[in-house]
Coordinates of C-alpha atoms in Angstrom, one line a residue:
Chain C
M1 CA -22.0 12.8 -9.0
E2 CA -22.5 15.3 -6.4
G3 CA -19.3 17.5 -6.0
D4 CA -19.4 17.4 -2.0
N5 CA -20.1 13.2 -2.0
K6 CA -17.3 13.2 -5.1
L7 CA -14.8 14.8 -2.9
A8 CA -15.5 12.8 -0.1
L9 CA -15.5 9.5 -1.7
F10 CA -12.1 10.5 -3.4
E11 CA -10.8 11.5 0.0
Q12 CA -11.9 8.0 1.0
S13 CA -10.5 6.1 -1.5
I14 CA -7.7 7.7 -3.4
V15 CA -5.9 10.0 -1.4
P16 CA -5.3 7.6 1.3
H17 CA -2.6 6.0 -1.8
L18 CA -0.8 9.2 -2.0
N19 CA 2.6 7.8 -0.7
A20 CA 2.4 5.2 -3.4
A21 CA 1.9 7.5 -5.6
Y22 CA 4.8 9.7 -4.4
N23 CA 7.3 6.4 -4.6
L24 CA 6.4 5.7 -8.2
S25 CA 6.8 8.9 -9.4
L26 CA 10.2 9.8 -7.3
W27 CA 11.4 6.5 -8.6
L28 CA 10.2 7.4 -12.3
T29 CA 11.3 10.8 -12.3
R30 CA 14.7 10.2 -10.0
N31 CA 14.0 13.9 -8.3
T32 CA 11.5 15.5 -5.7
H33 CA 10.6 18.3 -7.7
D34 CA 9.3 16.7 -10.6
A35 CA 7.7 13.9 -8.4
E36 CA 5.9 16.1 -6.9
D37 CA 4.5 17.8 -10.4
V38 CA 3.5 14.5 -11.5
V39 CA 2.0 13.9 -8.2
Q40 CA -0.2 16.5 -8.1
E41 CA -1.1 16.7 -12.1
A42 CA -2.5 12.9 -11.4
Y43 CA -4.2 13.4 -8.6
L44 CA -6.2 16.3 -10.7
R45 CA -6.5 14.1 -13.3
A46 CA -7.6 11.4 -11.5
F47 CA -10.2 13.4 -9.4
R48 CA -11.5 14.3 -13.3
F49 CA -11.9 10.8 -14.5
F50 CA -13.6 9.7 -10.7
D51 CA -16.8 9.1 -12.3
G52 CA -15.4 6.2 -14.5
F53 CA -13.7 4.6 -11.5
K54 CA -15.5 1.5 -10.8
G55 CA -14.9 0.7 -7.5
G56 CA -12.4 -2.2 -6.5
D57 CA -8.7 -1.4 -6.3
G58 CA -8.0 2.3 -5.8
K59 CA -4.1 2.1 -5.8
A60 CA -3.7 0.3 -9.4
W61 CA -6.0 2.5 -10.6
L62 CA -4.5 5.6 -9.3
L63 CA -1.0 4.3 -10.3
A64 CA -2.5 3.9 -14.0
V65 CA -3.4 7.3 -13.6
V66 CA -0.1 8.2 -12.5
R67 CA 2.2 6.2 -14.9
N68 CA 0.2 8.0 -17.8
T69 CA 0.7 11.3 -16.2
W70 CA 4.7 10.8 -16.1
L71 CA 4.3 9.8 -19.7
S72 CA 3.0 13.0 -20.8
W73 CA 5.3 14.8 -18.5
L74 CA 8.0 13.2 -19.9
R75 CA 6.7 14.0 -23.7
K76 CA 6.4 17.6 -22.9
R77 CA 10.1 17.9 -21.6
K78 CA 12.7 19.4 -24.4
G79 CA 15.4 16.3 -24.8
D80 CA 17.2 14.7 -22.2
S81 CA 17.9 16.5 -19.0
P82 CA 20.3 14.0 -16.6
A83 CA 19.0 12.9 -13.5
V84 CA 19.7 15.5 -10.6
A85 CA 20.6 13.8 -7.3
F86 CA 17.6 13.8 -5.0
D87 CA 17.2 14.3 -1.3
E88 CA 17.6 11.0 0.5
Q89 CA 14.6 10.3 2.5
T90 CA 16.0 6.5 3.3
H91 CA 14.7 4.8 6.1
S92 CA 17.5 2.6 7.4
P93 CA 16.5 -0.9 8.1
E94 CA 17.8 -2.0 11.4
R95 CA 20.5 -4.4 11.1
E96 CA 23.2 -6.1 13.6
R97 CA 26.6 -5.1 13.3
S98 CA 29.4 -7.3 14.5
N99 CA 32.4 -6.4 13.3
T100 CA 33.9 -3.2 11.4
E101 CA 34.8 -4.9 8.1
S102 CA 31.1 -6.0 7.9
T103 CA 30.0 -2.6 8.5
L104 CA 32.0 -1.0 5.7
V105 CA 30.9 -4.1 3.4
E106 CA 27.3 -3.6 4.3
K107 CA 27.8 -0.1 3.6
A108 CA 29.1 -0.4 0.5
K109 CA 26.0 -3.0 -0.4
L110 CA 23.5 -0.4 1.1
G111 CA 24.5 2.7 -1.6
S112 CA 25.0 -0.1 -4.3
L113 CA 21.3 -1.9 -4.7
Q114 CA 19.7 1.5 -4.7
E115 CA 21.9 2.8 -7.4
C116 CA 21.5 -0.3 -9.6
I117 CA 17.8 0.3 -9.6
E118 CA 18.3 4.0 -10.2
L119 CA 20.4 3.0 -13.6
L120 CA 17.9 0.4 -14.6
P121 CA 16.4 1.3 -17.8
I122 CA 13.3 2.7 -17.2
E123 CA 10.9 0.1 -18.4
Y124 CA 12.8 -2.7 -15.9
R125 CA 12.6 -0.1 -13.2
E126 CA 9.0 0.6 -13.4
V127 CA 7.8 -3.1 -13.1
V128 CA 10.5 -3.7 -10.3
V129 CA 9.4 -1.0 -8.2
L130 CA 5.6 -2.1 -8.7
R131 CA 6.4 -5.7 -7.8
E132 CA 9.1 -5.3 -5.1
L133 CA 8.2 -1.8 -3.2
E134 CA 4.6 -1.9 -4.0
E135 CA 4.2 -5.6 -4.1
M136 CA 1.6 -5.7 -6.7
P137 CA 0.5 -8.9 -8.7
Y138 CA 1.6 -9.1 -12.3
K139 CA -2.0 -8.6 -13.7
D140 CA -2.0 -5.3 -11.6
I141 CA 1.6 -4.1 -12.8
A142 CA 0.3 -5.0 -16.6
D143 CA -2.9 -2.6 -16.0
V144 CA -0.7 0.2 -14.4
A145 CA 2.2 0.1 -17.3
G146 CA 0.0 -0.6 -19.8
I147 CA 1.9 -3.8 -21.0
P148 CA 0.8 -7.3 -21.8
L149 CA 1.5 -9.9 -18.7
G150 CA 4.1 -11.9 -20.7
T151 CA 5.8 -8.3 -20.9
V152 CA 5.6 -7.7 -17.4
M153 CA 7.2 -11.0 -16.7
S154 CA 10.0 -10.9 -19.4
R155 CA 11.2 -7.1 -18.2
L156 CA 10.9 -8.5 -14.4
S157 CA 13.3 -11.0 -15.1
R158 CA 15.5 -9.1 -16.9
G159 CA 15.3 -6.7 -14.8
R160 CA 16.3 -8.5 -12.1
K161 CA 19.2 -9.9 -13.8
R162 CA 20.6 -6.8 -14.6
L163 CA 20.5 -6.1 -10.4
E164 CA 22.0 -9.5 -9.8
D165 CA 24.7 -8.1 -12.2
C166 CA 25.0 -4.5 -10.9
V167 CA 25.4 -5.6 -7.5
A168 CA 28.0 -8.1 -8.1
A169 CA 30.2 -5.6 -10.3
R170 CA 29.9 -3.2 -7.7
M171 CA 31.1 -5.8 -4.9
N172 CA 33.8 -7.1 -7.5
G173 CA 35.0 -3.5 -7.5
G174 CA 36.1 -3.3 -4.2
S175 CA 36.1 -0.4 -1.8
R176 CA 35.3 3.0 -3.2
Chain T
M1 CA 9.0 -31.8 -13.1
T2 CA 12.4 -30.8 -15.0
C3 CA 14.6 -28.2 -14.3
S4 CA 14.0 -26.1 -17.3
S5 CA 10.5 -26.1 -16.7
A6 CA 10.9 -25.4 -13.0
Q7 CA 13.4 -22.4 -14.1
V8 CA 10.6 -21.0 -16.5
L9 CA 8.2 -20.7 -13.7
I10 CA 10.7 -20.1 -10.6
E11 CA 10.2 -16.3 -10.7
A12 CA 6.5 -16.5 -10.8
Y13 CA 6.7 -19.2 -8.1
L14 CA 8.9 -16.7 -5.8
D15 CA 6.0 -14.0 -6.8
G16 CA 3.0 -16.0 -5.6
E17 CA 1.9 -16.1 -8.9
L18 CA 1.2 -19.4 -9.3
G19 CA -2.1 -21.6 -8.8
P20 CA -1.8 -24.4 -6.0
G21 CA -0.9 -27.5 -8.3
Q22 CA 1.9 -25.7 -10.2
S23 CA 2.8 -24.7 -7.0
A24 CA 2.8 -27.9 -5.4
E25 CA 5.3 -29.2 -8.3
V26 CA 7.7 -26.4 -8.5
R27 CA 8.2 -27.1 -4.6
E28 CA 8.7 -30.5 -4.7
H29 CA 11.3 -29.8 -7.5
L30 CA 13.3 -27.9 -5.5
E31 CA 12.9 -30.0 -2.8
N32 CA 14.9 -32.7 -4.8
C33 CA 17.1 -30.1 -7.1
A34 CA 20.1 -28.3 -5.5
S35 CA 20.6 -26.1 -8.8
C36 CA 17.5 -25.1 -9.0
T37 CA 17.1 -24.2 -5.2
E38 CA 20.4 -22.4 -5.5
V39 CA 18.7 -20.2 -8.4
Y40 CA 15.8 -19.8 -6.3
R41 CA 17.9 -18.7 -3.0
R42 CA 19.6 -16.3 -5.3
L43 CA 16.2 -14.8 -6.4
K44 CA 14.5 -14.5 -3.2
Q45 CA 18.0 -12.7 -1.7
L46 CA 17.4 -10.3 -4.4
Q47 CA 14.2 -9.6 -3.4
T48 CA 14.7 -9.7 0.0
D49 CA 18.0 -7.4 -0.1
I50 CA 15.9 -4.9 -2.3
R51 CA 13.0 -4.5 0.1
A52 CA 15.2 -3.7 2.7
Q53 CA 17.5 -1.5 1.4
A54 CA 15.5 0.6 -1.7
P55 CA 13.8 3.2 0.1
Y56 CA 9.6 3.5 -0.1
Y57 CA 9.2 7.0 -0.3
Q58 CA 6.8 9.0 2.0
A59 CA 4.9 12.0 -0.2
P60 CA 6.2 15.4 2.4
D61 CA 3.7 16.9 4.2
H62 CA 3.6 20.1 2.2
L63 CA 2.8 17.6 -1.1
R64 CA -0.3 16.3 0.6
E65 CA -1.3 19.9 1.8
R66 CA -0.7 21.1 -2.1
V67 CA -2.7 18.1 -3.3
R68 CA -5.5 18.8 -1.0
A69 CA -5.8 22.6 -1.8
A70 CA -5.8 21.4 -5.6
L71 CA -8.7 18.9 -4.9
H72 CA -10.8 21.5 -3.3
N73 CA -10.2 24.1 -5.8
A74 CA -11.1 21.5 -8.5
S75 CA -14.1 20.7 -6.3
E76 CA -14.9 24.1 -5.9
R77 CA -14.6 25.2 -9.8
D78 CA -17.0 22.1 -10.4
A79 CA -19.8 23.4 -8.3
V80 CA -19.6 26.8 -9.6
R81 CA -19.8 25.7 -13.3
T82 CA -23.1 23.7 -12.4
R83 CA -24.3 26.9 -10.3
A84 CA -23.4 29.0 -13.4
L85 CA -26.2 27.2 -15.5
P86 CA -29.5 27.8 -13.8
W87 CA -31.4 27.5 -16.9
N88 CA -30.2 23.5 -16.9
W89 CA -33.4 22.6 -14.7
M90 CA -33.4 19.2 -16.4
A91 CA -29.9 18.1 -15.1
I92 CA -30.7 19.9 -11.8
A93 CA -33.9 17.8 -11.2
A94 CA -32.3 14.7 -12.6
S95 CA -29.7 15.2 -10.0
I96 CA -31.9 15.5 -7.3
L97 CA -34.0 12.3 -8.3
L98 CA -30.6 10.8 -8.6
V99 CA -29.6 11.6 -4.8
L100 CA -33.2 10.7 -3.7
S101 CA -33.3 6.9 -4.9
L102 CA -29.4 6.8 -3.9
A103 CA -30.3 7.9 -0.5
W104 CA -33.5 5.9 -0.5
S105 CA -31.7 2.7 -2.1
L106 CA -28.9 2.9 0.8
A107 CA -31.2 3.1 3.6
L108 CA -32.8 -0.1 2.0
L109 CA -29.3 -1.5 1.8
R110 CA -28.7 -0.5 5.6
S111 CA -31.7 -2.2 7.3
R112 CA -30.8 -5.3 5.0
S113 CA -27.3 -5.3 6.2
S114 CA -26.4 -7.4 9.1
T115 CA -24.9 -5.4 12.1
R116 CA -21.5 -6.8 11.1
D117 CA -21.5 -5.1 7.8
L118 CA -21.8 -2.2 9.6
V119 CA -19.0 -2.8 11.8
A120 CA -16.9 -3.6 9.3
Q121 CA -17.9 -0.6 7.3
A122 CA -17.3 1.5 10.3
I123 CA -13.5 0.0 11.1
L124 CA -12.8 0.5 7.9
S125 CA -13.6 4.3 7.8
S126 CA -11.8 4.2 11.1
H127 CA -8.8 2.6 9.5
V128 CA -8.7 5.3 6.5
R129 CA -8.8 7.9 8.6
S130 CA -5.9 7.0 11.1
L131 CA -3.9 6.9 7.7
I132 CA -4.9 10.1 6.1
G133 CA -5.1 12.2 9.4
T134 CA -2.7 13.0 11.8
H135 CA -4.1 11.3 14.2
L136 CA -2.7 7.6 14.4
L137 CA -1.4 7.3 18.0
D138 CA -2.5 8.4 21.1
V139 CA 0.1 6.3 23.2
P140 CA 3.1 6.1 20.4
S141 CA 5.4 3.2 21.9
S142 CA 6.6 -0.1 20.7
D143 CA 6.9 -1.2 24.5
Q144 CA 3.7 -3.5 25.6
H145 CA 4.1 -3.0 29.2
T146 CA 3.7 1.2 28.1
V147 CA 0.8 0.9 26.0
K148 CA -1.5 -1.6 27.9
P149 CA -1.8 0.6 31.4
W150 CA -1.9 3.8 29.1
F151 CA -5.5 2.3 28.2
N152 CA -6.4 2.1 32.4
G153 CA -8.9 4.4 32.9
K154 CA -9.7 5.4 29.6
L155 CA -11.5 2.1 28.6
D156 CA -13.6 -0.3 30.7
F157 CA -11.4 -2.9 29.7
S158 CA -7.7 -3.9 29.3
P159 CA -7.0 -4.9 25.8
N160 CA -4.5 -7.6 25.2
V161 CA -1.3 -5.9 23.8
K162 CA 1.4 -7.9 22.1
D163 CA 4.5 -7.0 20.2
F164 CA 5.7 -9.2 17.4
A165 CA 8.7 -7.2 16.5
A166 CA 11.0 -10.2 16.3
Q167 CA 8.5 -11.8 13.8
G168 CA 8.3 -8.6 11.6
F169 CA 5.3 -7.2 12.8
R170 CA 6.0 -4.2 15.0
L171 CA 3.9 -2.4 17.7
L172 CA 3.6 1.4 17.1
G173 CA 1.4 2.2 19.7
G174 CA -2.1 2.4 20.3
R175 CA -5.2 4.9 20.2
I176 CA -8.9 5.3 21.2
E177 CA -11.3 4.8 18.5
Y178 CA -15.2 5.1 18.2
V179 CA -17.0 2.2 16.5
E180 CA -20.8 2.5 16.6
N181 CA -20.7 5.3 19.6
R182 CA -18.1 2.7 22.0
P183 CA -14.8 3.5 22.9
I184 CA -12.5 0.8 21.6
A185 CA -9.0 0.0 21.5
A186 CA -7.5 0.5 18.5
L187 CA -3.5 -1.1 18.7
V188 CA -1.1 -0.3 15.7
Y189 CA 1.5 -2.4 13.9
Q190 CA 3.9 -1.8 11.2
R191 CA 4.9 -4.7 8.5
R192 CA 7.7 -2.9 6.3
Q193 CA 5.8 0.5 5.4
H194 CA 2.2 -1.1 5.6
V195 CA 0.5 -0.2 8.9
I196 CA -2.1 -2.7 10.6
N197 CA -5.0 -1.4 12.7
L198 CA -6.0 -3.9 15.2
F199 CA -9.9 -2.8 16.8
T200 CA -10.3 -4.8 19.6
W201 CA -13.5 -4.4 22.2
P202 CA -15.0 -7.1 24.9
T203 CA -17.8 -9.3 22.6
S204 CA -21.4 -8.1 23.4
S205 CA -24.3 -10.5 22.9
A206 CA -25.1 -8.2 19.8
D207 CA -21.9 -9.0 18.3
E208 CA -21.6 -12.0 15.9
S209 CA -18.8 -14.2 16.6
G210 CA -17.4 -16.4 14.1
K211 CA -14.3 -15.6 11.8
L212 CA -14.7 -13.5 8.7
E213 CA -12.6 -12.3 5.6
L214 CA -13.1 -9.0 3.7
N215 CA -11.7 -7.6 0.9
R216 CA -13.0 -3.6 0.5
N217 CA -11.3 -1.0 -1.7
G218 CA -7.8 -2.8 -1.7
Y219 CA -7.8 -3.2 2.1
H220 CA -8.0 -6.5 3.8
L221 CA -10.3 -7.0 7.1
L222 CA -10.2 -10.2 9.4
H223 CA -12.4 -10.9 12.1
W224 CA -12.4 -13.2 14.8
T225 CA -13.2 -13.3 18.5
K226 CA -11.4 -15.1 21.0
G227 CA -11.6 -15.0 25.1
G228 CA -14.4 -13.0 25.3
M229 CA -12.8 -10.3 23.2
T230 CA -13.5 -9.0 19.4
Y231 CA -10.7 -8.4 17.3
W232 CA -11.0 -6.7 13.7
A233 CA -7.6 -6.4 11.9
V234 CA -7.3 -4.1 9.0
S235 CA -4.4 -3.3 6.4
D236 CA -3.7 -3.0 2.9
L237 CA -1.0 -5.6 3.8
N238 CA -1.8 -8.9 1.6
E239 CA -4.1 -11.7 2.9
G240 CA -1.5 -14.0 3.5
E241 CA 0.8 -11.9 5.9
L242 CA -2.4 -10.5 7.7
E243 CA -3.7 -14.1 8.5
Q244 CA 0.0 -14.5 9.6
F245 CA -0.3 -11.8 12.2
A246 CA -3.9 -13.0 13.5
R247 CA -2.5 -16.5 14.3
L248 CA 0.2 -15.0 16.1
Y249 CA -1.8 -13.1 17.7
N250 CA -4.1 -15.8 18.8
Q251 CA -1.5 -18.0 20.4

């Protein structure tokens, strides 16, 4: 592929998915510094492999590269580093608040679900993020994560169950 | 359908993965079964909560710049590597032939494409450019009574500006776009983390009327004409919800 055309084509079909790449990386690595490194490395790999891209959905193809890059990155790390707290880039949903009590309950719940997802084992977390935040069909999730369709469905189901239990436990735990 | 069968399928039903036949069976079962409906309701609530509360992280600007710079460097290195092998004249000749034949095929293809395909391509490029650059909005406002008059004096027509924040399609604003050398209006909407560009201009005799649905590079395009105006809606939002947006607009 001719150089300038390759870069231009890449910029048109792959660079627009930068947010999707960063979102997945951050949910996987749980800190912004590592997420940025993974994204940059993934994009360089994607550019190198771009000749093999057959067209179609650039996002699924790119996220598969991101996920594989993250896996390599994980293997390179020595031992288990605890996840460092990352910056809140939360964009808060708009909601009506009618009384103080419901506000407090809502606030407790707001922290909970996000934390519950972060606490999910990685194989459940990635499937939940790809399904619920990236809104990918099962087939694309299978391609990105490199697992069979049936495994996607069972991990999603178990992940959802764990989230329900986690949120319920926090609600019943009362105020902080 | 029994409860145990329904419960096996219920998540796939929620995620829109079932074919029409199975979907109908599950839906029918839910209409007649309170306990399965409760299971479905809880799953749907969890899904809604996740989408509302779990952040969809946006790449910071400095990362965008880092990646751009790294790609340009990589591209330069590739170019240098090619130039460093002048003796590889067969490869160069082959590349030239390939580029020429591609250009010829493209010219042939273009002459055969309908006007509408060319417009679709231009629309898609506009949409993608608006997302990767810094120029999404000329007039950032969620108030249709601010956005509509802003176009006065900048366009020779007044676009139909509507806001559907109540239905989950929030107006972000508008900008002037150029398609086929004609200035047109681009109205920008947001649905969760998805951007919808709605391009509109008065239908000319050269425009083909009638509805069209396209998928290109993971984006969905909807095209229709109504009331003497041409509309193109583009987004990476799924087809079902984009159609919902189009229907709202046409009411």
